Short mmCIF file of C-alpha atoms in Angstrom, two decimals:
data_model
loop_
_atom_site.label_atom_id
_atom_site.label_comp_id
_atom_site.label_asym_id
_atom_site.label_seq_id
_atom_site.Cartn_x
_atom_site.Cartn_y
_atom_site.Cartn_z
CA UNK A 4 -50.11 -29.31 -13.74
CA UNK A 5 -48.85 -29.56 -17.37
CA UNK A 6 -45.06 -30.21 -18.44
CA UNK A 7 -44.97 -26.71 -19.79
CA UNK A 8 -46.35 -24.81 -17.10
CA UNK A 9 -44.11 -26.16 -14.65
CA UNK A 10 -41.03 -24.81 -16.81
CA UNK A 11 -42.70 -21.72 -16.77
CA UNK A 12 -42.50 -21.26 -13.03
CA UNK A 13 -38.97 -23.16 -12.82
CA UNK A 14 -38.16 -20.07 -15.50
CA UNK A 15 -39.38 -17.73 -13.30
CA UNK A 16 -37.98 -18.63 -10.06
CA UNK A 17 -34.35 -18.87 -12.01
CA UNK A 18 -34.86 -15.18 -13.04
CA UNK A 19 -35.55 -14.24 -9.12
CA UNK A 20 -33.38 -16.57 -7.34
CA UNK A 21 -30.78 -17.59 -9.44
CA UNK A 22 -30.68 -21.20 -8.21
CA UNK A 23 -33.64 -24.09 -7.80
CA UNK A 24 -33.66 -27.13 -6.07
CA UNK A 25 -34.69 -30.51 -7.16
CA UNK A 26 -36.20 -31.63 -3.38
CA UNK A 27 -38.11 -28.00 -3.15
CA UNK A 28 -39.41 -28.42 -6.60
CA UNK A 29 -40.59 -31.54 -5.80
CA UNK A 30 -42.44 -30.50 -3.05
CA UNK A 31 -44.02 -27.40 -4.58
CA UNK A 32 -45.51 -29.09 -7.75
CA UNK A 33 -46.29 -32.34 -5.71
CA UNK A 34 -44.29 -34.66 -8.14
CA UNK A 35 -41.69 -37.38 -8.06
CA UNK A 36 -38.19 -35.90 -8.20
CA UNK A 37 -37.55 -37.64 -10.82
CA UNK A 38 -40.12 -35.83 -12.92
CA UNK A 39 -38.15 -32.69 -11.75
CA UNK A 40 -34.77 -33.95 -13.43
CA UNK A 41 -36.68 -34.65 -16.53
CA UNK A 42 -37.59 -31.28 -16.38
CA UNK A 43 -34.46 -29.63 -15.60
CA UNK A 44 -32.64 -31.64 -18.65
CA UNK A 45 -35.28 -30.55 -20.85
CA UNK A 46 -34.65 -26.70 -20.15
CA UNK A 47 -30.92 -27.54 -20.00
CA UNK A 48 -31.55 -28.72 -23.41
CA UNK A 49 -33.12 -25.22 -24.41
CA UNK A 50 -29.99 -23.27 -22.78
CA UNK A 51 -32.69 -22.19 -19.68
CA UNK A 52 -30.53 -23.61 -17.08
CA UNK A 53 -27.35 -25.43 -16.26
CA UNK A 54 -28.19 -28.90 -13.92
CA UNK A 55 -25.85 -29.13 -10.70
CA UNK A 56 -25.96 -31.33 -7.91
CA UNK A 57 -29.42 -30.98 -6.23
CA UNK A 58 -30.82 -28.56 -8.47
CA UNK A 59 -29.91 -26.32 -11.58
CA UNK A 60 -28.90 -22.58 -12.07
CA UNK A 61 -29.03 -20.35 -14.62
CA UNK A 62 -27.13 -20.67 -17.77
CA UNK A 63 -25.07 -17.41 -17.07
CA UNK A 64 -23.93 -19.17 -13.99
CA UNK A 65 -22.23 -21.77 -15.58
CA UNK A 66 -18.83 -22.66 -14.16
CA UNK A 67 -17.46 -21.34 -17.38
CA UNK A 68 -19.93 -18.41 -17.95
CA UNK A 69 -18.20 -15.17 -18.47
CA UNK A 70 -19.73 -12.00 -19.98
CA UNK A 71 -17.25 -8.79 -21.39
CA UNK A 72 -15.92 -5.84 -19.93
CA UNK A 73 -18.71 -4.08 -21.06
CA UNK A 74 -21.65 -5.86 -19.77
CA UNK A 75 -19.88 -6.16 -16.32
CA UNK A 76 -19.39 -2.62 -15.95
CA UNK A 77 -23.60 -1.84 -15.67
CA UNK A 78 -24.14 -4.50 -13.57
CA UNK A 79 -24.65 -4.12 -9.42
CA UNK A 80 -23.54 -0.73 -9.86
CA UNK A 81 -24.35 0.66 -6.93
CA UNK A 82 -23.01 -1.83 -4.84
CA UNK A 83 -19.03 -1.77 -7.07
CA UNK A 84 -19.15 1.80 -5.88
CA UNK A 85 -19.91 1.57 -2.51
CA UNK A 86 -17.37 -1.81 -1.86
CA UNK A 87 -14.39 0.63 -4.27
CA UNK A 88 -14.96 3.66 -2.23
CA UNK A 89 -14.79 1.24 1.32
CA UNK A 90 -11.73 -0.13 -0.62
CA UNK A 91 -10.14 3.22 -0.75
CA UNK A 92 -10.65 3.46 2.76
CA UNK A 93 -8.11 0.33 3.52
CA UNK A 94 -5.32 2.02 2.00
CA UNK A 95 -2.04 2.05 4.45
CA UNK A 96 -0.91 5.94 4.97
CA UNK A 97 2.45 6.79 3.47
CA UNK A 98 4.35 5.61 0.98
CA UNK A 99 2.45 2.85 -0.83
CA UNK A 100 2.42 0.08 -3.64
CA UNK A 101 -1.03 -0.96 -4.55
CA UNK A 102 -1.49 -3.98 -7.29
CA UNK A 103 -4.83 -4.17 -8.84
CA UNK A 104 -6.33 -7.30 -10.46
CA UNK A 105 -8.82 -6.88 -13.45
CA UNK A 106 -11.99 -6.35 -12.70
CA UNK A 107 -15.02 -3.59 -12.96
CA UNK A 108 -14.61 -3.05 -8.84
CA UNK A 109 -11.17 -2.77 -9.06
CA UNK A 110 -11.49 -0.25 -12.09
CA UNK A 111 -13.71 1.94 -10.01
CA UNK A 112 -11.67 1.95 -7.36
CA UNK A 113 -8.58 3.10 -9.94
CA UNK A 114 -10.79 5.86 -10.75
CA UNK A 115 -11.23 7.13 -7.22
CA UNK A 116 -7.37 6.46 -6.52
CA UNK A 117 -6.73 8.85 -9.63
CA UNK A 118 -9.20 11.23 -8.33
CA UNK A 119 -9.44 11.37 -5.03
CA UNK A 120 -5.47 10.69 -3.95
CA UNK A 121 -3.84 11.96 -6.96
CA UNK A 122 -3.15 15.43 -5.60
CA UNK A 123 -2.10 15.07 -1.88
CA UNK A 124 -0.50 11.59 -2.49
CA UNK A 125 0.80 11.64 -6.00
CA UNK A 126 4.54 10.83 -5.10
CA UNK A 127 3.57 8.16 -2.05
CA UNK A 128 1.64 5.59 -4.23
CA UNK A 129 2.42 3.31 -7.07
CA UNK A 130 -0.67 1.61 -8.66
CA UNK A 131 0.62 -1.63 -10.34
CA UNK A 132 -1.61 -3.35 -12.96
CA UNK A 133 -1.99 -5.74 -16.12
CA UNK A 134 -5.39 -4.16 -16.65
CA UNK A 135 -5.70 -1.86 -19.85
CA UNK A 136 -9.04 0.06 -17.92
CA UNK A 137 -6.99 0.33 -15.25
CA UNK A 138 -3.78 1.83 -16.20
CA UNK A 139 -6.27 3.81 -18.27
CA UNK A 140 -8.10 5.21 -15.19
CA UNK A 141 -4.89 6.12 -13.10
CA UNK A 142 -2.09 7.22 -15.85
CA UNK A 143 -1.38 10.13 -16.10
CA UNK A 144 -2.65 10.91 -12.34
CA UNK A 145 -0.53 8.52 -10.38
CA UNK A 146 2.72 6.71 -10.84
CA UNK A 147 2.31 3.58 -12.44
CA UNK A 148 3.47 -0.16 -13.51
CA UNK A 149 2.35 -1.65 -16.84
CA UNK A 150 2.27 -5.71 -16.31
CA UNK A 151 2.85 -6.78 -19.75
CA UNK A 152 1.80 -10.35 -21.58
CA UNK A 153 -0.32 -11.55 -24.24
CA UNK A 154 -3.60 -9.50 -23.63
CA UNK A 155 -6.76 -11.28 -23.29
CA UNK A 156 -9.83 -9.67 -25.05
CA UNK A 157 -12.52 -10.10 -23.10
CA UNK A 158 -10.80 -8.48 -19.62
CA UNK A 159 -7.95 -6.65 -21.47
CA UNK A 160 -5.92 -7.86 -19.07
CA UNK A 161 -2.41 -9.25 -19.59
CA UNK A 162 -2.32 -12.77 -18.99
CA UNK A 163 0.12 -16.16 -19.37
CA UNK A 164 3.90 -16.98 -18.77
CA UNK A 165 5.24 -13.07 -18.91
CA UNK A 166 2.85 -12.01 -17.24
CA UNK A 167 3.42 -13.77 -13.99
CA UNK A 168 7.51 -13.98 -14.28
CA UNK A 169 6.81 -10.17 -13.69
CA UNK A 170 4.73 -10.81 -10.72
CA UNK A 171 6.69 -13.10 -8.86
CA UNK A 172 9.60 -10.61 -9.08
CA UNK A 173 7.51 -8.24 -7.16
CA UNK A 174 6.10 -7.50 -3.48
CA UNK A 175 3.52 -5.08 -2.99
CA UNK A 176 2.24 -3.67 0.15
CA UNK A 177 -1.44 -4.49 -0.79
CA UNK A 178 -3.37 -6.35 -3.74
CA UNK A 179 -6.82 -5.52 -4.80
CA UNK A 180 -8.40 -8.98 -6.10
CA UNK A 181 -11.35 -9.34 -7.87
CA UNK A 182 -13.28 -13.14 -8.16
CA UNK A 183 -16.32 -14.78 -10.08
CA UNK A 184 -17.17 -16.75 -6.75
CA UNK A 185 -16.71 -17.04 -2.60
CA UNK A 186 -17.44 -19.93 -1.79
CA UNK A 187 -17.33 -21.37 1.60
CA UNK A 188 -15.82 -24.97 0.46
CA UNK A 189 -13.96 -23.61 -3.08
CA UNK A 190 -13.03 -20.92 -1.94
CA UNK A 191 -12.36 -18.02 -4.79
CA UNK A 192 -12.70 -18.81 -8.53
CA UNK A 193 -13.06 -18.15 -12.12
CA UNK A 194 -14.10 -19.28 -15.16
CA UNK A 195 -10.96 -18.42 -17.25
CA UNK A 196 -7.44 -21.01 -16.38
CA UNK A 197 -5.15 -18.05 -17.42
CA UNK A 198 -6.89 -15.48 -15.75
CA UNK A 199 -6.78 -17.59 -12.57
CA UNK A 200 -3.15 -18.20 -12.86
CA UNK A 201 -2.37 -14.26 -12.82
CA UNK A 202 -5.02 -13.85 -9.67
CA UNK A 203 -2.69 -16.70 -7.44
CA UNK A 204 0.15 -14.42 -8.68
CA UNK A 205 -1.65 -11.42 -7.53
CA UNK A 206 -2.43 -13.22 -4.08
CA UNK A 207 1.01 -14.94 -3.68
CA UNK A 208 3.07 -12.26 -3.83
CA UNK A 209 1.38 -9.07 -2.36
CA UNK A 210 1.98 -8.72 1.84
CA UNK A 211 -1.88 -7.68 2.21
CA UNK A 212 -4.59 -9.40 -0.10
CA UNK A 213 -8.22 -7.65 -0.18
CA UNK A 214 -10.83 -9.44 -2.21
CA UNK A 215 -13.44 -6.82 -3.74
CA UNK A 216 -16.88 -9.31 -4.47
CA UNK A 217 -20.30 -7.64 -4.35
CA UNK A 218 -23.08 -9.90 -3.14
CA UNK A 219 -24.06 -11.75 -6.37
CA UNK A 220 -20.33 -13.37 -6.00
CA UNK A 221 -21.03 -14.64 -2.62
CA UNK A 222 -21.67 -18.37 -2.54
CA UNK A 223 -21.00 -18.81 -5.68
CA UNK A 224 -18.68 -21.07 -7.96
CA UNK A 225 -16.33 -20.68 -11.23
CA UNK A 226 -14.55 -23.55 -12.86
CA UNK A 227 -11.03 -22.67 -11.66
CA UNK A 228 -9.82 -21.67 -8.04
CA UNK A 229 -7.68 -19.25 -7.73
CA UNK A 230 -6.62 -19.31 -3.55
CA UNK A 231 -8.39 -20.22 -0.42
CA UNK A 232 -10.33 -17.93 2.15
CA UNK A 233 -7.56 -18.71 4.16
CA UNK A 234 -4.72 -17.17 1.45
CA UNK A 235 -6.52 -13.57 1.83
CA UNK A 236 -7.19 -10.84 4.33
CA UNK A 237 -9.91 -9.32 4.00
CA UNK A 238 -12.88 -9.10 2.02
CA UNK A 239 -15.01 -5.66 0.83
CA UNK A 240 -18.50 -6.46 -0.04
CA UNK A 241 -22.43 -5.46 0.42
CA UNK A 242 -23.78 -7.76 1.92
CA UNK A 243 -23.55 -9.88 4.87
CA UNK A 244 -22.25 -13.23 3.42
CA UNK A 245 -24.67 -16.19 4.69
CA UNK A 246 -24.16 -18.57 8.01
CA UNK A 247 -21.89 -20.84 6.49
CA UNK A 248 -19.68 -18.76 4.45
CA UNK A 249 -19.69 -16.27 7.26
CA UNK A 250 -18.17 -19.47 9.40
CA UNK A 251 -15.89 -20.11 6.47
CA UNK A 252 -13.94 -16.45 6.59
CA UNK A 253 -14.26 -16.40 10.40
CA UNK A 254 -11.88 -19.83 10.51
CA UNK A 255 -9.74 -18.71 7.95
CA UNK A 256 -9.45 -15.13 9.75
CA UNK A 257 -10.70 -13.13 6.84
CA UNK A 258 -11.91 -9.51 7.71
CA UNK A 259 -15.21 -9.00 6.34
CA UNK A 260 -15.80 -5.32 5.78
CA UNK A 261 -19.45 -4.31 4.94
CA UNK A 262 -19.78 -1.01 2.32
#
């Protein structure tokens, strides 16, 4: 088999799986793995793929890959809604402070707060957030807490020094948290250091952490951690996470709720 056809399936199999292996290549095209590295560099080359040990991902997967607000907010649709609306469900009864981190799930699940709990539970809840989509979604519908600090463009969100002397003066009952990556050994990350300095904020203070990750998170790593699967609760998702991340949460004692 030719050099370029062989990049041709590696491209394909990227665009299904995500992920390829060095060792499975290998064995599927019947050459040395050492012919597979040369291949992998030369699509890294191209901007195909990013190399990693034993194999190589896609290029959006890229420890310090991260797409805008926009593109994030078509993508696993289906599933945000399902894992805000289960979200929604967690909520203690009476009188309430939620903080929500920035994210697309987290935004949709602003929307149904506004919606959905505005009327029967206006004066109960306060929605806390550094999020411009978010405030955006709840004000004028519920109380609310503007985090303020230098806003970053690509979240809107309000990150650096300000930003977390606010949070650290603060204790909420319950934190909405969204992350880039669960990963079994890294635990939760990102690819932005300032953004991840304002999510260990969010999970440091707040006396309930829930992570909101749909199933393209799972197993997966950014370049910064931002807390442990043993610093959160529970986590809201679509899927059931694989064996060993699914031993991960159950020795850290994180819920995993299914929606």
């Amino acid at each position: 088999m030719f050099a370029e056809e062989r990049h041709r399936l590696v491209t394909e199999q990227l665009s299904l799986q995500g992920k390829v292996g060095v060792a499975d290549l290998s064995e599927r095209f019947g050459i040395t793995r050492e012919t597979v590295r040369r291949d992998l560099a030369q699509l890294e080359q191209v901007g195909v793929l990013r190399r990693v040990h034993g194999g190589a991902v896609v290029a959006a997967k890229a420890s310090t890959a991260e797409q805008s607000h926009t593109a994030r907010t078509t993508q696993n649709l289906a599933a945000k809604r399902r894992i805000a609306a289960k979200a929604l469900e967690l909520l203690p009864q009476g009188a309430t402070s939620i903080l929500l981190d920035a994210g697309t799930t987290t935004e949709l699940l602003a929307g149904l707060l506004a919606e959905e709990l505005a009327v029967p539970r206006a004066e109960e809840l306060l929605v806390i957030t550094h999020a411009l989509p978010i405030a955006q979604r709840v004000s004028p519908a519920l109380p609310l807490e503007l985090i303020g600090g230098r806003v970053r463009g690509l979240t809107s969100a309000a990150t650096g020094s300000h930003t977390l002397a606010q949070l650290d003066s603060l204790r909420p009952d319950i934190a909405f948290v969204g992350a880039n990556g669960v990963d079994a050994d890294f635990g939760l990350s990102t690819p932005d250091a300032l953004e991840a300095a304002v999510k260990t904020a969010i999970v440091g203070c707040a006396r309930r952490v829930v992570v909101l990750a749909d199933s393209s998170k799972l197993g997966e790593t950014a370049l910064v951690r931002f807390a442990a699967l043993a610093d959160i609760d529970t986590l809201v998702t679509d899927r059931e996470p694989d064996a060993e991340l699914a031993a991960a949460l159950e020795a850290a004692d994180v819920e995993v709720v299914l929606a």
